[in-house]
């Protein structure tokens, strides 16, 4: 388990470097950190080590803070909307999008989704597809656990770094 | 003509900020496609909207056609402006835009290929009777060699196509028995390198890099906006550019500009482009080098002396507007010089040095323009080029512009990374530069430590 001092050091190094996302995996724990997009230069405040789970990102989250999306377009899920606090929990992994693109939850239209909340997954399991201009890339769980929450809907446009789903260790 | 309503800016740094501003001036919404490390950058804050397309690595962000086009389609853009560098001259991006109903703010796919490809462009220049520079195609045999030599003109450099590092090169002056020399060169090349093919090139001892800005619309009209002199270079990277070219004879200027327009017209060129030439200082001759089928870094000096906003023109042309500029409207007023301020340490061989800008103060005032994406507290990332800012100085004449430039450079204060500011001040203070006497090898051979010159390499072989 990570101790408070080490955690503080990690937070300082990451926030000085202007990082927005960090996912640290060790044999003892998994640490996921997400910086709110407003004020990336602020140091993330230290968080108590009592188990904190990340607030599930509301499906179809609001667009990036700069401007509102035009009414006729589906909103593009932001990389880390305000309201997602730093998830300092050894047990929860947030899978994020590796690129801008469209998320598909099933291998093909009409087929059952790859995963549903509550489902147990292995690291090499595909959890969804990311489409970039007709090129479909499978997104893997990369950890073993249970799907705690889904953060995007089928057909949502996502950006690089957008949280897709949370997987909790069992 | 369909006015553009929203443009995806597929670039970063100072040019992204420049395009966003032009969109604003044109009443067009801007969406910036940014890598994760650029999401808090200045252009990201200036744009109406920013979307994160990938991690810092260019291959997974700014160089990824799929991500760029997806970003444009996802945000309801009707056009993509590629800036310079990255995908700006890649037919793949232009093609993907066409396939997805997006206007590419740039020339046609055909122009990108025929104008952007060095060999194809040279072929077109040759067809148009525009003189060509060094860098011929390899020739085999004396007859082909004689024909090419006739086109290229004296003095010639003959080198083995398979040779390298200056080996197998000879300088041939007018009056030499050319056929004999070529025969000898061919057999020597075959013996030494197993390949008798030769490159035959025009030897230009003292050259200036002079380029012409052109604008073309969708109706076939092409105008030029005059020339720029970019002779201050180091390892083929431009450092300082100016407009107009100092001391350039009027008739040579007219020939350069006319050939640039002819070349662009032959391509059916649409948008902003630049035709580059090498000018032989001693012989008052010009040679086609290549065409840059995009907006260039140094476009501001042309804007300063002509009053034409090149990027706004790009947007209008892309929307299908006819060019409202006639050639007779174009005149150069005064003189402008641009200094590229980069995060490089001139004392350590221009080693690039990214980092946090603890201090950032740029000059301002009459005739001063600074194009930049930097601000105090900004962290210059290590993933991209080292350009921090362009300082553009205008004056009613070159002497005034240079006095103003020296004052402006003295006011630059950057902390946290080294910059080339002092290097620029050294150049401005230099007699050769003041007199407009510089050539493309001047920085490396005169200003910095001298390196072996062409003369040593090109001495004719004695038998």
XYZ file of C-alpha atoms in Angstrom:
633
model
C 0.000 0.000 0.000
C 1.308 3.521 -0.732
C 1.944 5.682 2.320
C 0.880 9.285 2.696
C 4.356 10.792 2.193
C 4.992 8.821 -0.975
C 1.583 9.799 -2.236
C 2.320 13.469 -1.603
C 5.589 13.164 -3.510
C 3.836 11.530 -6.426
C 1.193 14.255 -6.469
C 3.829 17.010 -6.427
C 5.912 15.505 -9.221
C 2.892 14.992 -11.409
C 1.275 18.360 -10.876
C 4.571 20.234 -11.454
C 4.957 18.393 -14.694
C 1.525 19.497 -15.785
C 0.226 15.969 -16.014
C -3.512 15.464 -16.308
C -3.694 11.689 -16.050
C -1.520 9.170 -14.306
C -2.085 5.459 -13.968
C 0.516 3.735 -11.794
C 0.457 -0.027 -11.448
C 2.620 -1.882 -8.926
C 2.311 -5.370 -7.425
C 0.952 -3.775 -4.237
C -1.456 -1.180 -5.556
C -2.864 0.636 -8.523
C -3.056 4.427 -8.413
C -5.108 6.525 -10.779
C -4.957 10.313 -10.710
C -6.983 12.732 -12.756
C -6.426 16.488 -12.675
C -9.471 18.690 -13.223
C -9.000 20.622 -16.491
C -9.497 24.042 -14.955
C -6.135 25.044 -13.537
C -3.810 22.224 -14.473
C -0.971 24.164 -12.917
C -2.422 23.959 -9.434
C -1.050 21.187 -7.267
C -3.671 18.564 -6.578
C -4.624 18.785 -2.895
C -3.493 15.869 -0.739
C -6.295 13.388 -0.223
C -7.001 11.221 2.791
C -6.117 7.599 2.358
C -9.507 6.350 3.354
C -10.898 4.553 0.343
C -12.282 7.087 -2.093
C -13.949 5.999 -5.235
C -14.006 8.283 -8.237
C -17.344 9.901 -8.882
C -18.717 8.163 -11.934
C -18.509 10.501 -14.883
C -22.037 11.312 -15.986
C -22.790 9.792 -19.359
C -22.664 12.332 -22.174
C -20.598 14.699 -20.081
C -20.532 18.376 -20.899
C -18.053 19.521 -23.528
C -14.654 21.048 -22.664
C -15.013 24.308 -20.734
C -14.022 26.667 -23.540
C -17.350 26.894 -25.329
C -20.673 25.171 -25.415
C -21.260 22.608 -28.129
C -23.663 23.623 -30.867
C -27.129 22.298 -30.193
C -27.308 19.947 -33.137
C -24.156 18.020 -32.279
C -23.802 15.321 -29.677
C -21.444 16.601 -26.995
C -17.883 15.301 -27.159
C -17.028 13.792 -23.783
C -14.264 15.849 -22.173
C -11.018 14.279 -21.013
C -11.650 14.992 -17.324
C -14.673 17.126 -16.582
C -14.792 19.008 -13.304
C -16.384 16.810 -10.702
C -14.125 13.834 -11.158
C -11.945 13.925 -8.087
C -8.567 12.279 -7.772
C -9.297 8.596 -7.339
C -6.830 7.501 -4.723
C -8.045 4.011 -4.389
C -5.824 1.009 -4.708
C -8.768 -0.913 -6.069
C -10.210 1.080 -8.981
C -8.750 1.479 -12.467
C -10.181 3.993 -14.890
C -9.773 2.952 -18.521
C -9.343 6.028 -20.719
C -9.536 6.625 -24.454
C -6.177 6.418 -26.279
C -7.377 8.760 -29.009
C -10.158 11.001 -30.178
C -12.791 8.817 -31.807
C -16.127 7.037 -31.404
C -16.780 4.389 -28.764
C -18.688 1.263 -29.720
C -19.747 -1.028 -26.923
C -20.489 -4.050 -29.128
C -18.458 -5.885 -31.755
C -21.158 -5.014 -34.291
C -24.551 -3.300 -34.296
C -27.177 -5.480 -32.610
C -24.653 -7.752 -30.924
C -24.472 -7.816 -27.127
C -22.024 -5.315 -25.587
C -18.513 -6.460 -24.725
C -19.059 -5.672 -21.039
C -21.843 -4.628 -18.665
C -21.553 -3.206 -15.155
C -20.833 -5.971 -12.676
C -19.124 -8.150 -15.244
C -15.813 -9.765 -14.354
C -12.983 -9.056 -16.790
C -9.443 -10.273 -17.369
C -6.615 -7.956 -18.476
C -6.731 -9.089 -22.098
C -10.505 -8.780 -22.452
C -11.857 -6.260 -24.929
C -14.153 -3.802 -23.148
C -15.120 -1.668 -26.155
C -14.024 -0.555 -29.620
C -12.607 2.852 -30.507
C -13.235 3.935 -34.058
C -11.042 6.526 -35.759
C -12.062 7.082 -39.388
C -13.280 3.546 -40.005
C -10.308 2.026 -38.190
C -11.538 0.015 -35.188
C -9.177 -0.563 -32.267
C -10.132 -2.877 -29.405
C -9.710 -1.303 -25.959
C -8.500 -3.800 -23.374
C -9.288 -3.893 -19.669
C -5.581 -4.261 -18.842
C -6.444 -5.213 -15.282
C -8.404 -8.062 -13.756
C -11.522 -7.099 -11.877
C -15.187 -6.220 -12.047
C -16.650 -3.463 -14.176
C -17.752 -0.914 -11.565
C -19.173 1.732 -13.901
C -19.429 2.738 -17.543
C -18.752 6.364 -18.329
C -19.706 6.542 -21.992
C -22.616 5.426 -24.130
C -22.564 3.537 -27.399
C -21.678 5.909 -30.215
C -20.252 8.636 -27.974
C -17.462 10.746 -29.388
C -14.538 10.832 -26.977
C -11.234 12.664 -26.777
C -7.826 11.330 -25.862
C -7.972 10.727 -22.112
C -11.745 10.572 -21.718
C -12.660 8.086 -18.949
C -14.471 5.101 -20.496
C -15.110 2.726 -17.628
C -13.964 1.938 -14.101
C -12.802 -1.512 -13.082
C -12.506 -2.447 -9.435
C -10.232 -5.152 -8.128
C -12.036 -8.048 -6.539
C -18.907 30.318 -52.859
C -19.696 28.869 -49.452
C -18.427 30.910 -46.521
C -16.663 28.797 -43.934
C -18.366 28.702 -40.559
C -16.063 26.545 -38.450
C -12.435 25.604 -39.078
C -10.410 22.856 -37.435
C -6.924 24.161 -36.676
C -4.695 21.112 -37.107
C -1.498 22.490 -35.687
C 0.037 23.941 -32.542
C 2.250 26.696 -31.213
C 2.498 30.135 -32.745
C 0.950 29.196 -36.094
C -2.109 27.723 -34.400
C -2.554 31.016 -32.546
C -2.085 32.845 -35.857
C -4.761 30.801 -37.613
C -7.188 31.170 -34.711
C -6.769 34.948 -34.898
C -7.354 34.951 -38.645
C -10.513 32.890 -38.147
C -11.667 35.397 -35.555
C -11.004 38.279 -37.950
C -13.007 36.476 -40.630
C -15.908 35.761 -38.284
C -15.238 32.023 -38.442
C -15.375 29.743 -35.390
C -12.188 27.874 -34.594
C -11.688 24.449 -33.097
C -8.179 23.477 -32.098
C -7.082 19.846 -32.350
C -4.496 19.532 -29.594
C -2.363 16.838 -28.092
C -2.755 16.308 -24.356
C 0.266 18.460 -23.533
C -1.107 21.380 -25.598
C -4.607 21.434 -24.079
C -3.738 24.389 -21.848
C -1.632 26.190 -24.461
C -2.274 29.731 -25.647
C -3.923 28.696 -28.936
C -6.118 26.307 -26.947
C -7.303 29.225 -24.850
C -7.772 31.484 -27.873
C -9.759 28.999 -29.923
C -13.519 28.829 -29.533
C -13.125 25.186 -28.669
C -10.338 22.639 -28.210
C -10.447 18.864 -28.515
C -7.777 16.442 -27.335
C -6.735 14.145 -30.144
C -3.911 12.175 -28.605
C -0.802 11.961 -26.473
C 2.127 14.345 -27.016
C 3.863 12.183 -29.643
C 3.199 13.776 -33.051
C 2.749 10.361 -34.690
C -0.286 9.816 -32.452
C -1.609 13.354 -32.693
C -0.609 16.067 -35.172
C 0.642 13.610 -37.770
C -2.353 11.284 -37.549
C -4.737 11.954 -40.438
C -7.495 9.846 -38.901
C -7.497 11.716 -35.595
C -7.396 15.132 -37.272
C -10.283 14.385 -39.611
C -12.294 12.707 -36.863
C -11.843 15.812 -34.732
C -13.070 18.014 -37.581
C -16.123 15.883 -38.302
C -16.958 15.384 -34.628
C -17.013 19.117 -33.931
C -18.987 20.107 -36.996
C -16.166 21.856 -38.828
C -16.462 22.505 -42.528
C -12.752 23.051 -43.133
C -9.314 22.047 -41.870
C -6.353 24.444 -41.764
C -3.125 22.444 -41.541
C -0.725 25.320 -40.776
C 2.895 24.548 -41.710
C 4.933 21.415 -41.072
C 3.088 18.315 -39.820
C 0.488 17.266 -42.423
C 0.271 20.605 -44.254
C 1.801 19.262 -47.474
C 0.597 15.661 -47.237
C -1.833 14.619 -49.966
C -3.246 12.040 -47.510
C -4.777 14.774 -45.353
C -6.149 16.642 -48.352
C -7.634 13.406 -49.655
C -9.162 12.456 -46.311
C -10.719 15.930 -46.093
C -12.223 15.540 -49.552
C -13.610 12.098 -48.666
C -15.226 13.486 -45.528
C -16.760 16.588 -47.036
C -14.231 18.947 -45.465
C -12.578 21.869 -47.218
C -8.782 21.594 -47.021
C -7.340 25.090 -46.577
C -4.576 24.601 -49.055
C -4.004 23.621 -52.663
C -5.431 20.642 -54.502
C -4.095 17.113 -54.084
C -2.607 17.433 -57.569
C -0.763 20.644 -56.634
C 0.568 19.054 -53.451
C 1.957 16.203 -55.523
C 3.234 18.056 -58.565
C 4.326 21.173 -56.726
C 5.501 19.556 -53.528
C 7.444 16.647 -54.986
C 10.962 17.873 -55.709
C 11.498 15.877 -58.892
C 8.057 16.579 -60.371
C 8.360 20.271 -59.537
C 11.759 20.503 -61.193
C 10.350 18.765 -64.237
C 7.581 21.352 -64.465
C 10.049 24.200 -64.026
C 12.150 22.770 -66.810
C 9.104 22.529 -69.088
C 8.317 26.177 -68.365
C 11.869 27.198 -69.189
C 12.581 28.302 -65.624
C 16.292 27.851 -64.865
C 17.043 24.969 -62.502
C 19.473 24.783 -59.619
C 21.906 22.163 -58.463
C 20.493 18.724 -57.872
C 20.027 17.182 -61.274
C 18.831 13.691 -61.910
C 21.586 11.172 -62.426
C 22.697 10.784 -66.041
C 24.421 7.916 -67.721
C 26.822 8.303 -70.596
C 28.569 11.199 -72.297
C 25.722 12.161 -74.627
C 23.152 12.518 -71.881
C 25.753 14.330 -69.841
C 26.469 16.829 -72.615
C 22.770 17.521 -73.043
C 22.238 18.162 -69.347
C 25.382 20.260 -69.105
C 24.044 22.405 -71.920
C 20.927 23.102 -69.896
C 22.664 23.647 -66.585
C 25.331 26.096 -67.714
C 28.889 26.811 -66.524
C 30.621 26.470 -64.181
C 29.638 22.848 -63.600
C 30.124 20.486 -60.745
C 30.314 16.882 -61.937
C 29.985 14.250 -59.284
C 29.607 10.511 -59.208
C 25.993 9.670 -58.440
C 27.153 6.803 -56.258
C 29.859 8.821 -54.593
C 29.553 10.645 -51.331
C 31.233 12.924 -48.828
C 32.647 15.089 -51.580
C 34.378 12.204 -53.298
C 34.505 12.102 -57.052
C 33.663 15.774 -57.543
C 35.197 18.061 -60.093
C 34.608 21.646 -61.120
C 34.462 22.283 -64.846
C 34.827 25.790 -66.208
C 33.695 27.003 -69.578
C 36.200 26.233 -72.304
C 37.114 22.794 -70.979
C 36.777 19.793 -73.266
C 33.486 18.783 -71.716
C 33.059 15.492 -73.565
C 36.525 14.389 -72.514
C 35.953 15.421 -68.930
C 32.651 13.562 -68.773
C 34.205 10.423 -70.237
C 36.909 10.509 -67.654
C 34.474 11.198 -64.818
C 32.270 8.309 -65.949
C 35.071 5.759 -66.040
C 36.491 6.973 -62.718
C 33.069 6.695 -61.113
C 32.623 3.196 -62.494
C 36.024 2.165 -61.157
C 35.641 3.754 -57.735
C 31.945 3.164 -57.016
C 30.866 0.527 -59.539
C 28.395 2.988 -61.006
C 29.200 5.291 -63.876
C 26.225 7.617 -63.495
C 26.905 11.283 -62.790
C 25.137 14.252 -61.269
C 25.807 17.389 -63.264
C 25.009 20.544 -61.382
C 25.473 24.235 -61.678
C 28.088 25.448 -59.221
C 26.887 28.493 -57.315
C 29.653 29.759 -55.086
C 27.800 32.648 -53.565
C 24.046 32.230 -53.350
C 21.094 33.975 -51.821
C 17.870 32.202 -50.957
C 15.074 34.337 -52.359
C 11.482 33.178 -52.384
C 8.274 34.637 -53.782
C 4.894 34.571 -52.024
C 2.001 33.742 -54.326
C -1.755 33.612 -53.871
C -4.056 31.740 -56.225
C -7.847 31.510 -56.252
C -10.201 28.823 -57.552
C -10.772 30.842 -60.731
C -7.211 30.550 -61.997
C -6.039 33.980 -60.892
C -2.563 34.091 -59.393
C -0.811 37.134 -57.946
C 2.548 37.468 -56.240
C 3.137 39.484 -53.071
C 6.800 40.087 -53.719
C 9.878 38.308 -52.518
C 11.586 37.462 -49.243
C 15.291 36.976 -48.626
C 15.989 34.026 -46.324
C 19.747 33.722 -46.738
C 20.500 33.758 -43.024
C 20.412 29.999 -42.431
C 22.199 27.411 -40.427
C 22.084 23.758 -41.504
C 19.315 24.646 -43.916
C 17.169 26.088 -41.107
C 16.138 29.700 -41.646
C 16.956 32.076 -38.805
C 16.211 35.543 -40.169
C 14.053 36.572 -43.104
C 13.362 39.937 -44.693
C 11.225 41.632 -47.284
C 12.037 42.995 -49.761
C 15.377 41.308 -50.593
C 18.017 43.953 -49.928
C 19.879 45.272 -52.917
C 18.050 43.067 -55.410
C 18.105 44.520 -58.931
C 14.624 45.441 -60.193
C 14.833 43.345 -63.333
C 15.978 40.261 -61.407
C 13.119 40.807 -58.971
C 10.705 41.051 -61.875
C 12.030 37.804 -63.404
C 11.780 35.931 -60.093
C 8.232 37.069 -59.467
C 7.154 36.416 -63.020
C 8.565 32.865 -62.940
C 6.901 32.211 -59.579
C 3.520 33.270 -60.948
C 4.018 31.225 -64.117
C 4.866 28.162 -62.045
C 1.818 28.567 -59.800
C -0.442 29.187 -62.799
C 0.857 26.048 -64.529
C -0.138 24.050 -61.446
C -3.537 25.698 -61.237
C -2.417 26.569 -57.721
C -5.105 27.492 -55.191
C -4.228 29.132 -51.886
C -1.039 30.561 -50.451
C 2.279 29.177 -51.641
C 5.918 30.087 -51.958
C 8.274 29.481 -54.854
C 11.912 29.300 -53.734
C 14.899 30.306 -55.813
C 18.648 30.346 -55.439
C 20.150 33.580 -56.735
C 23.737 33.530 -57.946
C 25.120 36.751 -56.516
C 28.098 36.928 -58.856
C 26.203 36.226 -62.034
C 22.852 37.855 -61.310
C 21.030 34.674 -62.234
C 18.244 32.782 -60.511
C 17.483 29.065 -60.255
C 14.295 27.310 -59.217
C 14.723 25.343 -56.002
C 11.266 24.113 -55.025
C 7.752 25.186 -54.143
C 6.325 25.175 -50.626
C 2.652 24.375 -50.977
C 1.540 25.846 -47.638
C 1.710 29.033 -45.580
C 5.245 29.579 -44.334
C 6.747 30.553 -41.023
C 8.061 33.825 -42.438
C 4.833 35.060 -44.016
C 4.643 38.053 -41.600
C 7.395 40.017 -43.329
C 5.371 39.943 -46.542
C 2.307 41.033 -44.591
C 4.262 43.899 -43.046
C 5.377 45.414 -46.347
C 2.303 44.674 -48.502
C -0.495 45.065 -45.974
C -2.048 41.790 -47.162
C -3.129 39.289 -44.501
C -1.945 35.997 -45.984
C -3.818 33.686 -43.603
C -7.109 35.538 -44.003
C -6.609 35.279 -47.764
C -6.141 31.516 -47.352
C -9.483 31.260 -45.589
C -11.266 33.356 -48.206
C -9.733 31.445 -51.077
C -10.707 28.163 -49.428
C -14.284 29.406 -49.187
C -14.267 29.950 -52.932
C -13.957 33.726 -52.961
C -12.235 35.264 -55.972
C -9.011 37.119 -55.218
C -9.783 40.803 -54.810
C -6.123 41.719 -55.124
C -4.823 42.724 -58.540
C -1.126 42.596 -59.283
C -1.091 46.370 -59.748
C -2.395 46.721 -56.169
C 0.671 44.979 -54.756
C 3.591 47.134 -53.672
C 6.228 46.805 -50.984
C 6.228 49.711 -48.572
C 9.170 49.993 -46.208
C 11.244 47.062 -45.030
C 10.572 44.218 -42.623
C 12.832 41.718 -40.881
C 11.770 38.643 -38.935
C 13.875 37.005 -36.244
C 13.061 33.446 -35.186
C 13.516 33.251 -31.427
C 14.118 29.603 -30.623
C 14.858 27.750 -27.390
C 18.364 26.938 -28.523
C 21.728 27.605 -26.982
C 23.838 29.261 -29.681
C 26.921 28.763 -27.520
C 26.371 25.019 -27.414
C 25.910 24.383 -31.112
C 22.268 25.503 -30.951
C 21.288 22.598 -28.715
C 17.515 22.777 -28.155
C 16.503 23.240 -24.555
C 12.856 22.948 -23.503
C 11.629 23.957 -20.066
C 9.559 26.326 -17.957
C 9.582 30.000 -18.948
C 10.195 31.691 -15.625
C 10.303 35.036 -17.402
C 8.854 36.130 -20.740
C 8.911 39.757 -21.799
C 8.588 40.683 -25.466
C 9.123 44.120 -27.012
C 6.238 46.198 -28.296
C 5.737 49.507 -30.048
C 5.615 51.029 -33.481
C 6.677 48.649 -36.211
C 7.021 45.750 -33.767
C 5.013 42.561 -34.111
C 5.483 39.395 -32.059
C 3.869 36.121 -33.137
C 4.110 33.648 -30.302
C 2.359 31.001 -28.239
C 4.530 31.598 -25.178
C 3.667 33.394 -21.951
C 5.249 33.673 -18.510
C 4.963 30.336 -16.736
C 4.482 28.342 -19.931
C 6.370 25.064 -20.117
C 7.959 24.566 -23.517
C 7.407 20.877 -24.186
C 10.189 18.637 -25.475
C 8.090 16.890 -28.112
C 8.033 19.554 -30.800
C 10.213 22.158 -32.468
C 12.006 24.870 -30.532
C 10.414 27.970 -32.063
C 9.249 30.258 -29.248
C 8.371 33.441 -31.068
C 8.806 35.413 -34.253
C 9.862 39.016 -33.770
C 8.916 41.031 -36.845
C 10.258 44.569 -37.166
C 9.138 47.052 -39.799
C 10.668 50.383 -40.719
C 10.196 52.879 -43.556
C 13.593 51.709 -44.834
C 16.031 48.911 -44.024
C 18.390 51.032 -41.929
C 15.548 52.192 -39.666
C 14.193 48.670 -39.453
C 17.584 47.380 -38.282
C 17.972 50.097 -35.638
C 14.489 49.260 -34.420
C 15.372 45.551 -34.512
C 18.416 46.009 -32.324
C 16.366 47.984 -29.776
C 13.597 45.397 -29.850
C 15.976 42.450 -29.422
C 17.601 44.228 -26.491
C 14.212 44.328 -24.772
C 13.610 40.582 -25.075
C 13.761 38.920 -21.651
C 13.366 35.185 -21.463
C 14.154 33.188 -18.336
C 14.264 29.432 -17.898
C 15.428 28.469 -21.384
C 18.293 29.740 -23.551
C 17.297 31.663 -26.671
C 18.913 32.788 -29.892
C 18.256 36.473 -29.064
C 21.925 37.375 -28.595
C 22.818 35.568 -31.789
C 20.325 37.741 -33.657
C 21.787 40.901 -32.127
C 25.231 39.812 -33.296
C 23.934 39.350 -36.821
C 22.165 42.721 -36.854
C 25.334 44.498 -35.685
C 27.476 42.797 -38.309
C 28.821 44.856 -41.241
C 28.116 42.200 -43.870
C 24.521 41.915 -42.755
C 24.079 45.690 -42.554
C 25.397 46.006 -46.095
C 23.089 43.247 -47.364
C 26.127 41.224 -48.394
C 25.181 37.861 -46.920
C 24.813 34.536 -48.715
C 23.343 31.210 -47.696
C 26.608 29.934 -46.304
C 27.449 33.155 -44.492
C 26.306 32.121 -41.021
C 28.274 28.894 -41.079
C 31.380 30.121 -42.880
C 31.719 33.701 -41.700
C 29.786 34.320 -38.537
C 30.308 31.010 -36.791
C 33.389 28.752 -36.874
C 34.479 28.371 -40.492
C 33.985 25.027 -42.196
C 35.763 23.847 -45.376
C 34.338 25.696 -48.333
C 33.328 24.448 -51.752
C 36.508 25.869 -53.298
C 38.695 23.368 -51.471
C 36.541 20.468 -52.580
C 35.895 21.546 -56.141
C 39.405 22.221 -57.407
C 39.822 20.564 -60.812
C 41.823 17.362 -60.614
C 45.285 17.495 -62.040
C 46.306 14.538 -64.196
